[in-house]
CSV table of C-alpha atoms and ligand atoms in Angstrom, one decimal:
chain,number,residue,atom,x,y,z
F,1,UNK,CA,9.7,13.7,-19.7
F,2,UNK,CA,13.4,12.5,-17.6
F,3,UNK,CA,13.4,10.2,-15.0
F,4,UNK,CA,17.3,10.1,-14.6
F,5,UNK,CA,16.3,11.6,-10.9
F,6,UNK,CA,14.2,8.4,-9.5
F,7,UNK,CA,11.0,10.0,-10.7
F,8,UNK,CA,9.4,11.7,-13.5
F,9,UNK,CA,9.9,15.4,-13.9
F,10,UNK,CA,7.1,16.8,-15.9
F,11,UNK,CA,5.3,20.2,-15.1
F,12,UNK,CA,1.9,19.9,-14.2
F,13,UNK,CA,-0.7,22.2,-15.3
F,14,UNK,CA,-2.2,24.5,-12.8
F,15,UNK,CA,-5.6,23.7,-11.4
F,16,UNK,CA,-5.7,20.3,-12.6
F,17,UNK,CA,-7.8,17.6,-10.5
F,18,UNK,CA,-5.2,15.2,-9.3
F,19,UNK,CA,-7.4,12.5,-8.0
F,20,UNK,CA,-9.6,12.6,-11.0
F,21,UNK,CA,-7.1,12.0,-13.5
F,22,UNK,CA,-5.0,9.4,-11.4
F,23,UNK,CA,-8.8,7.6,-11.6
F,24,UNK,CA,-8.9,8.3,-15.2
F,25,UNK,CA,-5.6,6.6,-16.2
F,26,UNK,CA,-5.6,4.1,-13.7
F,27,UNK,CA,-9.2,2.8,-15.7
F,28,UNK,CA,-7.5,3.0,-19.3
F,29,UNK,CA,-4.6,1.2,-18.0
F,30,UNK,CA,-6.1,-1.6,-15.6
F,31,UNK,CA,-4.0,-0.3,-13.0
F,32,UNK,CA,-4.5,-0.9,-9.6
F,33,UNK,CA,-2.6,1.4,-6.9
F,34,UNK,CA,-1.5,-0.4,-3.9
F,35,UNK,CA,0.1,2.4,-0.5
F,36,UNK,CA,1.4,1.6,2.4
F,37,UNK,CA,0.0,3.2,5.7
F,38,UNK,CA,2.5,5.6,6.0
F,39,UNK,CA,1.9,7.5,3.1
F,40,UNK,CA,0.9,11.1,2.6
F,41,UNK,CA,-3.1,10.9,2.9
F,42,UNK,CA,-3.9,12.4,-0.6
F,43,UNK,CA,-2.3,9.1,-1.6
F,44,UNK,CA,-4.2,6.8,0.9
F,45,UNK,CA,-7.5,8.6,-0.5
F,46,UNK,CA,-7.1,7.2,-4.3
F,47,UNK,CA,-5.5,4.0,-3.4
F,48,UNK,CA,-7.5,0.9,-4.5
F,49,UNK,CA,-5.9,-0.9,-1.5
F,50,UNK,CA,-4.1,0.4,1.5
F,51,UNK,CA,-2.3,-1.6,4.5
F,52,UNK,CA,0.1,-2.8,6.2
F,53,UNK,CA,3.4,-5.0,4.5
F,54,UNK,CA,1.8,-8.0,5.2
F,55,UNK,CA,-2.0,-7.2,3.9
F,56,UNK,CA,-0.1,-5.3,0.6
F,57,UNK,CA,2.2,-8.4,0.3
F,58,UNK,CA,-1.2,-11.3,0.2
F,59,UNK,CA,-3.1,-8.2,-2.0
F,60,UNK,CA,-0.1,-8.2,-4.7
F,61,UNK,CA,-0.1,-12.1,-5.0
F,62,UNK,CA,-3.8,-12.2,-5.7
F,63,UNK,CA,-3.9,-9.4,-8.5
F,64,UNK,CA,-4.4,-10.2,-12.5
F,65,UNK,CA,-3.5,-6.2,-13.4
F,66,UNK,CA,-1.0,-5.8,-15.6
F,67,UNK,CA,0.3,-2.6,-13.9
F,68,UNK,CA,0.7,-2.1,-10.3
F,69,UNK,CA,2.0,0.6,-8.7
F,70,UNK,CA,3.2,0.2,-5.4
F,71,UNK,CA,3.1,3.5,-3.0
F,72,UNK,CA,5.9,2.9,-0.6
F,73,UNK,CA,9.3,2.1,0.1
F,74,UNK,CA,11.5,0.6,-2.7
F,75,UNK,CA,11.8,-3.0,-0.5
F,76,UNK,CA,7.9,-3.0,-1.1
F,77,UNK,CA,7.9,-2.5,-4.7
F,78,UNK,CA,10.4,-5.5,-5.4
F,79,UNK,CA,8.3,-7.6,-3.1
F,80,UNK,CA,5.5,-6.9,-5.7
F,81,UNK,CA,7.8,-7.7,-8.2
F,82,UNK,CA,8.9,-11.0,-7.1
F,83,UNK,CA,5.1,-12.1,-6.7
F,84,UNK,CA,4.2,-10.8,-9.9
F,85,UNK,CA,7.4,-11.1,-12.1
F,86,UNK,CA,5.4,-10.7,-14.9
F,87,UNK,CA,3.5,-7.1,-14.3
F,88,UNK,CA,4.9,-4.1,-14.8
F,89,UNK,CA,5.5,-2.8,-11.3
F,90,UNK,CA,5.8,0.9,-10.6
F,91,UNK,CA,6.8,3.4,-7.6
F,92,UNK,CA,6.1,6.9,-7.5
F,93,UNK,CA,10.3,7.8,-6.6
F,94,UNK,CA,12.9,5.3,-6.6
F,95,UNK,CA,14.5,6.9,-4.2
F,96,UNK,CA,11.9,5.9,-1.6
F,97,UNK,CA,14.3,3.6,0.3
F,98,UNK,CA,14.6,2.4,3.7
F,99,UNK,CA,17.0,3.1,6.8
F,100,UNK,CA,16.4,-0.7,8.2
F,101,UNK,CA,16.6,-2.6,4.6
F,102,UNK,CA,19.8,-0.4,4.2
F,103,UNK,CA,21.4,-1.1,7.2
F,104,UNK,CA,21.8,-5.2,6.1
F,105,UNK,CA,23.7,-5.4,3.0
F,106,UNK,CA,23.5,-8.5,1.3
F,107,UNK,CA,27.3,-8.9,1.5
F,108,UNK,CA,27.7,-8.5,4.9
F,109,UNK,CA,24.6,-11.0,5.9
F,110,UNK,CA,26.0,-13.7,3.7
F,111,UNK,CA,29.6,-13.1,5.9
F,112,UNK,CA,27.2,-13.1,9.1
F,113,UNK,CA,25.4,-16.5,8.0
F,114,UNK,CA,29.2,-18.5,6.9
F,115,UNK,CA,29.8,-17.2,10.4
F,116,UNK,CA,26.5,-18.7,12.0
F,117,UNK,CA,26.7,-22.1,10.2
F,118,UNK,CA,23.5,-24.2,10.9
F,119,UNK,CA,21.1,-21.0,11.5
F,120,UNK,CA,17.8,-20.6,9.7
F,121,UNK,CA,17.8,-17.2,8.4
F,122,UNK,CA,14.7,-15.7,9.1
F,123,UNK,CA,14.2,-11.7,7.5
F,124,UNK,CA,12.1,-8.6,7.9
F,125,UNK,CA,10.4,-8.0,5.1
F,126,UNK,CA,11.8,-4.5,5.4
F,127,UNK,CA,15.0,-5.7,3.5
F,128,UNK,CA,16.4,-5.7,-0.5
F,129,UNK,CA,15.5,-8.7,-2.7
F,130,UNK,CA,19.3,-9.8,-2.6
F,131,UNK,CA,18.8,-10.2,1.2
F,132,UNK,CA,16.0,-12.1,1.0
F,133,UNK,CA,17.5,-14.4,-1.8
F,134,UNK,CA,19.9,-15.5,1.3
F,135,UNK,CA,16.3,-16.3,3.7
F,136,UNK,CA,14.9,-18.9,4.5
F,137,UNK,CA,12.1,-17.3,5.7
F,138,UNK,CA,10.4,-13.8,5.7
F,139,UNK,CA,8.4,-12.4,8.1
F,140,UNK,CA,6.6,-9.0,8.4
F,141,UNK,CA,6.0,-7.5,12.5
F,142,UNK,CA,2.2,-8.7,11.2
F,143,UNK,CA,3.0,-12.8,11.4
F,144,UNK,CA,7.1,-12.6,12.8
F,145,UNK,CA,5.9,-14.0,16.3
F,146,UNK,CA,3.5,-16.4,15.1
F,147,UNK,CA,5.9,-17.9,12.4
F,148,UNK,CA,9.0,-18.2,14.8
F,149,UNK,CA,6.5,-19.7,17.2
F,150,UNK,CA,5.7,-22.0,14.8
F,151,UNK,CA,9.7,-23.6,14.5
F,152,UNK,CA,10.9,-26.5,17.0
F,153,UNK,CA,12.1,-24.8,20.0
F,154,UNK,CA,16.0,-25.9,19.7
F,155,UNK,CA,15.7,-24.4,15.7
F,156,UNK,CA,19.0,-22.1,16.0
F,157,UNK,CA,17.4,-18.5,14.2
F,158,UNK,CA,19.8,-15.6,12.8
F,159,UNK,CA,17.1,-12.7,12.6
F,160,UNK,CA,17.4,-9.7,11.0
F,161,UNK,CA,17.8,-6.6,10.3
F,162,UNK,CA,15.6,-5.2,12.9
F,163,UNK,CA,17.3,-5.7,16.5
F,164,UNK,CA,14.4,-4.2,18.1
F,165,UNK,CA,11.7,-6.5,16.8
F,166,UNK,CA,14.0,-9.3,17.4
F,167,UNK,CA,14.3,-8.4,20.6
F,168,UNK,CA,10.3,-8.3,20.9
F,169,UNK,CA,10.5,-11.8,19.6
F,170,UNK,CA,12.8,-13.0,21.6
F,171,UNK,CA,11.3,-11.7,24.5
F,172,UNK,CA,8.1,-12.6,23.6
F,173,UNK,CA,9.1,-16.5,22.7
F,174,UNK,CA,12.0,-17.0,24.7
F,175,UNK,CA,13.8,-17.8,21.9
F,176,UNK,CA,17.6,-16.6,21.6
F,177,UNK,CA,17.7,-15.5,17.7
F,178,UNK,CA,21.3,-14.3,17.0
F,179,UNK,CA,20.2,-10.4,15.8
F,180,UNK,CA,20.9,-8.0,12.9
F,181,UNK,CA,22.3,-5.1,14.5
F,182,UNK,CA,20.2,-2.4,12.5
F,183,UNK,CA,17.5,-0.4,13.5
F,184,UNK,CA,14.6,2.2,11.7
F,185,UNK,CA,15.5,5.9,12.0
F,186,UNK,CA,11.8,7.0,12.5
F,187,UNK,CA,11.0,4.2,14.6
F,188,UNK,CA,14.5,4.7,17.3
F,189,UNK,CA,13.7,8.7,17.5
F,190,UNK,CA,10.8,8.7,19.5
F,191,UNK,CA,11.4,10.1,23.4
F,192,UNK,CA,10.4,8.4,26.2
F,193,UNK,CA,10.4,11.5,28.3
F,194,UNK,CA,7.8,13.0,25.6
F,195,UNK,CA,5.5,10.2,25.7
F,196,UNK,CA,5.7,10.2,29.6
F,197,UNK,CA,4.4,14.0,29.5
F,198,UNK,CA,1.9,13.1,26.9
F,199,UNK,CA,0.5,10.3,28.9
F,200,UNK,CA,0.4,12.8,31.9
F,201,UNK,CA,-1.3,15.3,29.5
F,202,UNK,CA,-3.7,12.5,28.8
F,203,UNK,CA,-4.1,9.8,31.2
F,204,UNK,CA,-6.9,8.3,29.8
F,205,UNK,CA,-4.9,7.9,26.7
F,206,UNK,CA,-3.8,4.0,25.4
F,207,UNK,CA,-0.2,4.0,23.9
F,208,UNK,CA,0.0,2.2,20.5
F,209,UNK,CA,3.6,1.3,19.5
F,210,UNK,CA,5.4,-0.5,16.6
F,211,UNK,CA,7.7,-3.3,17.5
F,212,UNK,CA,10.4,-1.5,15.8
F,213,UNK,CA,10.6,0.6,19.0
F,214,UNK,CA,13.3,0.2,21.1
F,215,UNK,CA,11.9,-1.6,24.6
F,216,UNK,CA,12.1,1.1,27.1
F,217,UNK,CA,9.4,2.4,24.9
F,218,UNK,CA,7.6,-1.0,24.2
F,219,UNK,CA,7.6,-0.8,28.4
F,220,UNK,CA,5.1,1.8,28.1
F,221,UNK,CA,3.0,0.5,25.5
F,222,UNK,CA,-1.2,-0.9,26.0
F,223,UNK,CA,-0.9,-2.6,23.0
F,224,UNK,CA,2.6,-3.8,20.6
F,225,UNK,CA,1.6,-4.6,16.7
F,226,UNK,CA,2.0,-3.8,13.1
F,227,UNK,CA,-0.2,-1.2,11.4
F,228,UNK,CA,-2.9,-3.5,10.6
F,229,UNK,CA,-3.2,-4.5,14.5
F,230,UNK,CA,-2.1,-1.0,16.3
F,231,UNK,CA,-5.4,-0.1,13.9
F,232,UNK,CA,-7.7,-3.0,14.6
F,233,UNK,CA,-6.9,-2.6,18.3
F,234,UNK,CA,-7.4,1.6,18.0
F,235,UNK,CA,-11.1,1.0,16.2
F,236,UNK,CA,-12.1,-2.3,18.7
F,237,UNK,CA,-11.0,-0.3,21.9
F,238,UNK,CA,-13.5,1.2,24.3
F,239,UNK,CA,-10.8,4.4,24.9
F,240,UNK,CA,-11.4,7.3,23.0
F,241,UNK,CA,-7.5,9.0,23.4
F,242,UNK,CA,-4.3,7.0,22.1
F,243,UNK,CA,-0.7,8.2,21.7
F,244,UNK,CA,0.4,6.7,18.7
F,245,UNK,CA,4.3,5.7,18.5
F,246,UNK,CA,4.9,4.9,14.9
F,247,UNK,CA,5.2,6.8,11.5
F,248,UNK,CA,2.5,9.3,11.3
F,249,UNK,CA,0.8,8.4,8.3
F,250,UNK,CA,-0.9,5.7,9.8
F,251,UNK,CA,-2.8,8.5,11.7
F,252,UNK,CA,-4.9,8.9,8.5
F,253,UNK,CA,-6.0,5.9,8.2
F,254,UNK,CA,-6.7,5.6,12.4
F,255,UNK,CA,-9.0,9.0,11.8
F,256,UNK,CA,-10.9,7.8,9.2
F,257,UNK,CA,-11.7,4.4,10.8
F,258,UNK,CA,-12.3,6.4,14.6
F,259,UNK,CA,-13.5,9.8,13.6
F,260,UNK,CA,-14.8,9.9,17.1
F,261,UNK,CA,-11.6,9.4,19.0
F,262,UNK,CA,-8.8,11.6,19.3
F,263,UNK,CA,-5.2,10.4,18.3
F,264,UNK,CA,-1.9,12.2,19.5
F,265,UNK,CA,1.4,11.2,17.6
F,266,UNK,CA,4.5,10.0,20.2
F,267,UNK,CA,6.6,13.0,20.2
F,268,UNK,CA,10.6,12.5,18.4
F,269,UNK,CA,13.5,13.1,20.6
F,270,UNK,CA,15.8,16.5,19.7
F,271,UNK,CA,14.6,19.5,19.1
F,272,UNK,CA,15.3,19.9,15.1
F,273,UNK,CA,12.5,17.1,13.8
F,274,UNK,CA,8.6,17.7,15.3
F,275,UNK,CA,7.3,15.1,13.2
F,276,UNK,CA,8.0,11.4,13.2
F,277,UNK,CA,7.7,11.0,9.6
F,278,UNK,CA,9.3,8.5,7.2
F,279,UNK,CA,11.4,10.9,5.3
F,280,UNK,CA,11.6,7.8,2.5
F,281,UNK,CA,7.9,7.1,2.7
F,282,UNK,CA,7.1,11.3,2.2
F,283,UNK,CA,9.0,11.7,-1.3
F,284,UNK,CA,5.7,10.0,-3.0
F,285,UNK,CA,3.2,12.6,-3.6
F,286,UNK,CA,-0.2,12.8,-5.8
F,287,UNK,CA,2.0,14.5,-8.8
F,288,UNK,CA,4.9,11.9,-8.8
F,289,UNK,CA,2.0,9.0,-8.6
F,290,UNK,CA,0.0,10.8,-11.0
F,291,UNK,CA,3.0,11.4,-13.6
F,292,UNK,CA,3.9,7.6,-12.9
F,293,UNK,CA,1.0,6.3,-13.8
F,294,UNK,CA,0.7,8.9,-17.1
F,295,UNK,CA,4.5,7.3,-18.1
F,296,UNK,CA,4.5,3.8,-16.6
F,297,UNK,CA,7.3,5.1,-15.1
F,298,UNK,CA,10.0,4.4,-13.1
F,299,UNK,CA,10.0,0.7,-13.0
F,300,UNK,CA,11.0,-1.4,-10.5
F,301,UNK,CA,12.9,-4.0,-11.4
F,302,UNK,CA,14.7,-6.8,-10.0
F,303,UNK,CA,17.3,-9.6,-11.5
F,304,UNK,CA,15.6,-13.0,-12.9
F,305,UNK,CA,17.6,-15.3,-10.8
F,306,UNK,CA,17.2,-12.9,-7.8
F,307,UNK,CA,13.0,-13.4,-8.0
F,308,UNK,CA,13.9,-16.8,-8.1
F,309,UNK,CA,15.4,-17.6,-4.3
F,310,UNK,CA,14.0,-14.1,-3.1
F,311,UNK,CA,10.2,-15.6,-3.8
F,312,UNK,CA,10.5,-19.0,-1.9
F,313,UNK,CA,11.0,-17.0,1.7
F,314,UNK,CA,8.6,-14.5,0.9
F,315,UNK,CA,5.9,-17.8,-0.4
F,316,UNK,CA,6.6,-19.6,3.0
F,317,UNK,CA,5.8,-16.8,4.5
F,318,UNK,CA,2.9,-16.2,2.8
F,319,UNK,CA,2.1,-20.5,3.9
F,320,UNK,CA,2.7,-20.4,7.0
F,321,UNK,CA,1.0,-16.6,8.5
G,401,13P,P1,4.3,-2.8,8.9
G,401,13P,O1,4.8,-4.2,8.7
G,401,13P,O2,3.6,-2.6,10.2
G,401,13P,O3,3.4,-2.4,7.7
G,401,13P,O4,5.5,-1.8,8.9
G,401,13P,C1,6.3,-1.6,7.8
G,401,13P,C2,7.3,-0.6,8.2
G,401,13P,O5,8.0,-0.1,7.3
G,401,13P,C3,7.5,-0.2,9.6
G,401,13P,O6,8.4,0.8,9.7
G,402,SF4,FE1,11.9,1.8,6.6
G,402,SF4,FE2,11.5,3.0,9.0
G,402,SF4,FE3,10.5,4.1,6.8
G,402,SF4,FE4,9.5,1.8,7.8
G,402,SF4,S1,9.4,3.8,8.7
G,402,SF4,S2,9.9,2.3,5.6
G,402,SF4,S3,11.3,0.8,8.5
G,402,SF4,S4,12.7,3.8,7.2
């Protein structure tokens, strides 16, 4: 067994039920498996929880297991971690990582804030734990509008890293945060053009979008939300077609919930990519999550005195959405 690659490397035997022995050691182990929307289905299927960051984040708090493994990004398993410092906390591949949390390095934003003296940082949960040590406040796209509502109106904000939901906030508030200039690579592809024709194609069709989307695409949206609402919204709706502009996995989840109504994913721009996948989200699969929980391997794990400020933003979050 080596996990000098971010995951453990093991070869599986041939023919062997997956899900049933995931369920297996996940019982001798009082382990509980926590994924993200946006993974691969076959992951969704044996998860005890799925959702959104928000719904995982207020999940993890709650838990008394003493191993959780955390099916997402690397950002979501040291949020886990900082609620539950004392668990072991697991992810499938440590390389899972994030275009947006790596687009704010903690070095830089602490130059931005000494340059912004007087600004309450408020962060995307999308970032590392050292960034969120510097916060004051987190936010996920689940609560960000209702929690910046919620500060006086002359409260001078730095947001980031996401400039496009900043810009949804902002827009939405009427606030003037000072932005993060970063941005999600899934979330930035999709083409306008291509939703245009797939709205032509199907004009009954609602368009769901993330606020991570740039706002010529937001323009064209029925409904704006995380996940957890572009879902809610989907399986409340009288429509029976949506176009769907966020990361595809979330389409598993919408299919189960609607299996009546027909969902088409927005389209990428370029020609090379026909997917909009989270590349990141993608590298967890049923055998790494399977070998993880066989090894309680690889471990997330993040600094003492980083869970200390990181988990004071993240718990006022938690207050106030
Ligand atoms: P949610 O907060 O909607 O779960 O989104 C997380 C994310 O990574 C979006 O790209
Ligand atoms: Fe990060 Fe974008 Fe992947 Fe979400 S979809 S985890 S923001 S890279």
């Amino acid at each position: 067994m080596k996990t000098e690659k971010g995951f453990v490397e093991e070869e599986i035997p041939e023919g062997m039920d997956l899900a049933r022995e995931i369920k297996r050691l996940k019982e001798e182990k009082n382990a509980v498996i926590l994924a993200h929307y946006y993974t691969v289905g076959a992951i969704q299927d044996v998860a005890d929880f799925i959702g959104d960051s928000l719904a995982l984040a207020r999940i993890a708090e709650k838990l008394d297991n003493p191993v959780i493994v955390m099916c997402g990004v690397h950002f979501m398993g040291e949020t886990v971690k900082i609620l539950c410092p004392d668990r072991k906390v697991l992810v499938p591949d440590l390389n899972a990582g994030c275009s947006l949390a790596d687009s704010c390095p903690a070095g830089e934003l602490a130059e931005f804030i000494a340059r912004h003296p007087g600004h309450t940082v408020i962060s995307y949960v999308n970032t590392s734990a050292d960034v969120k040590a510097l916060t004051d406040i987190v936010v996920t796209s689940g609560n960000a509008l209702k929690i910046v509502g919620s500060l006086p109106e002359d409260e001078k904000i730095i947001f980031g890293p996401d400039r496009n939901l900043g810009n949804y906030i902002n827009s939405q508030t009427g606030r003037d945060m000072v932005l993060w200039d970063g941005a999600c690579h899934v979330h930035e592809k999709f083409s306008l053009d291509g939703i245009v024709e797939l709205k032509k194609a199907h004009p009954e069709a609602k368009v769901l979008v993330h606020p991570e989307c740039p706002a010529p695409v937001r323009l064209l949206a029925d409904k704006v939300g995380s996940t957890a609402v572009l879902l809610k919204w989907a399986a409340e709706s009288d429509a029976c077609e949506f176009i769907v502009a966020t990361e595809s996995g979330i389409l598993h989840e919408m299919q189960r919930q609607c299996p009546d109504k027909t969902f088409y994913p927005a389209p990428p721009q370029g020609e090379t990519c026909g997917c909009n996948d989270c590349a990141y989200m993608k590298l967890n699969t049923l055998e790494k999550l399977y070998l993880t929980l066989k090894y309680e391997q690889p471990e997330v794990t993040v600094d003492p005195a980083i869970i200390d400020r990181a988990r004071r933003p993240i718990e006022r979050m938690l207050a106030l959405s």
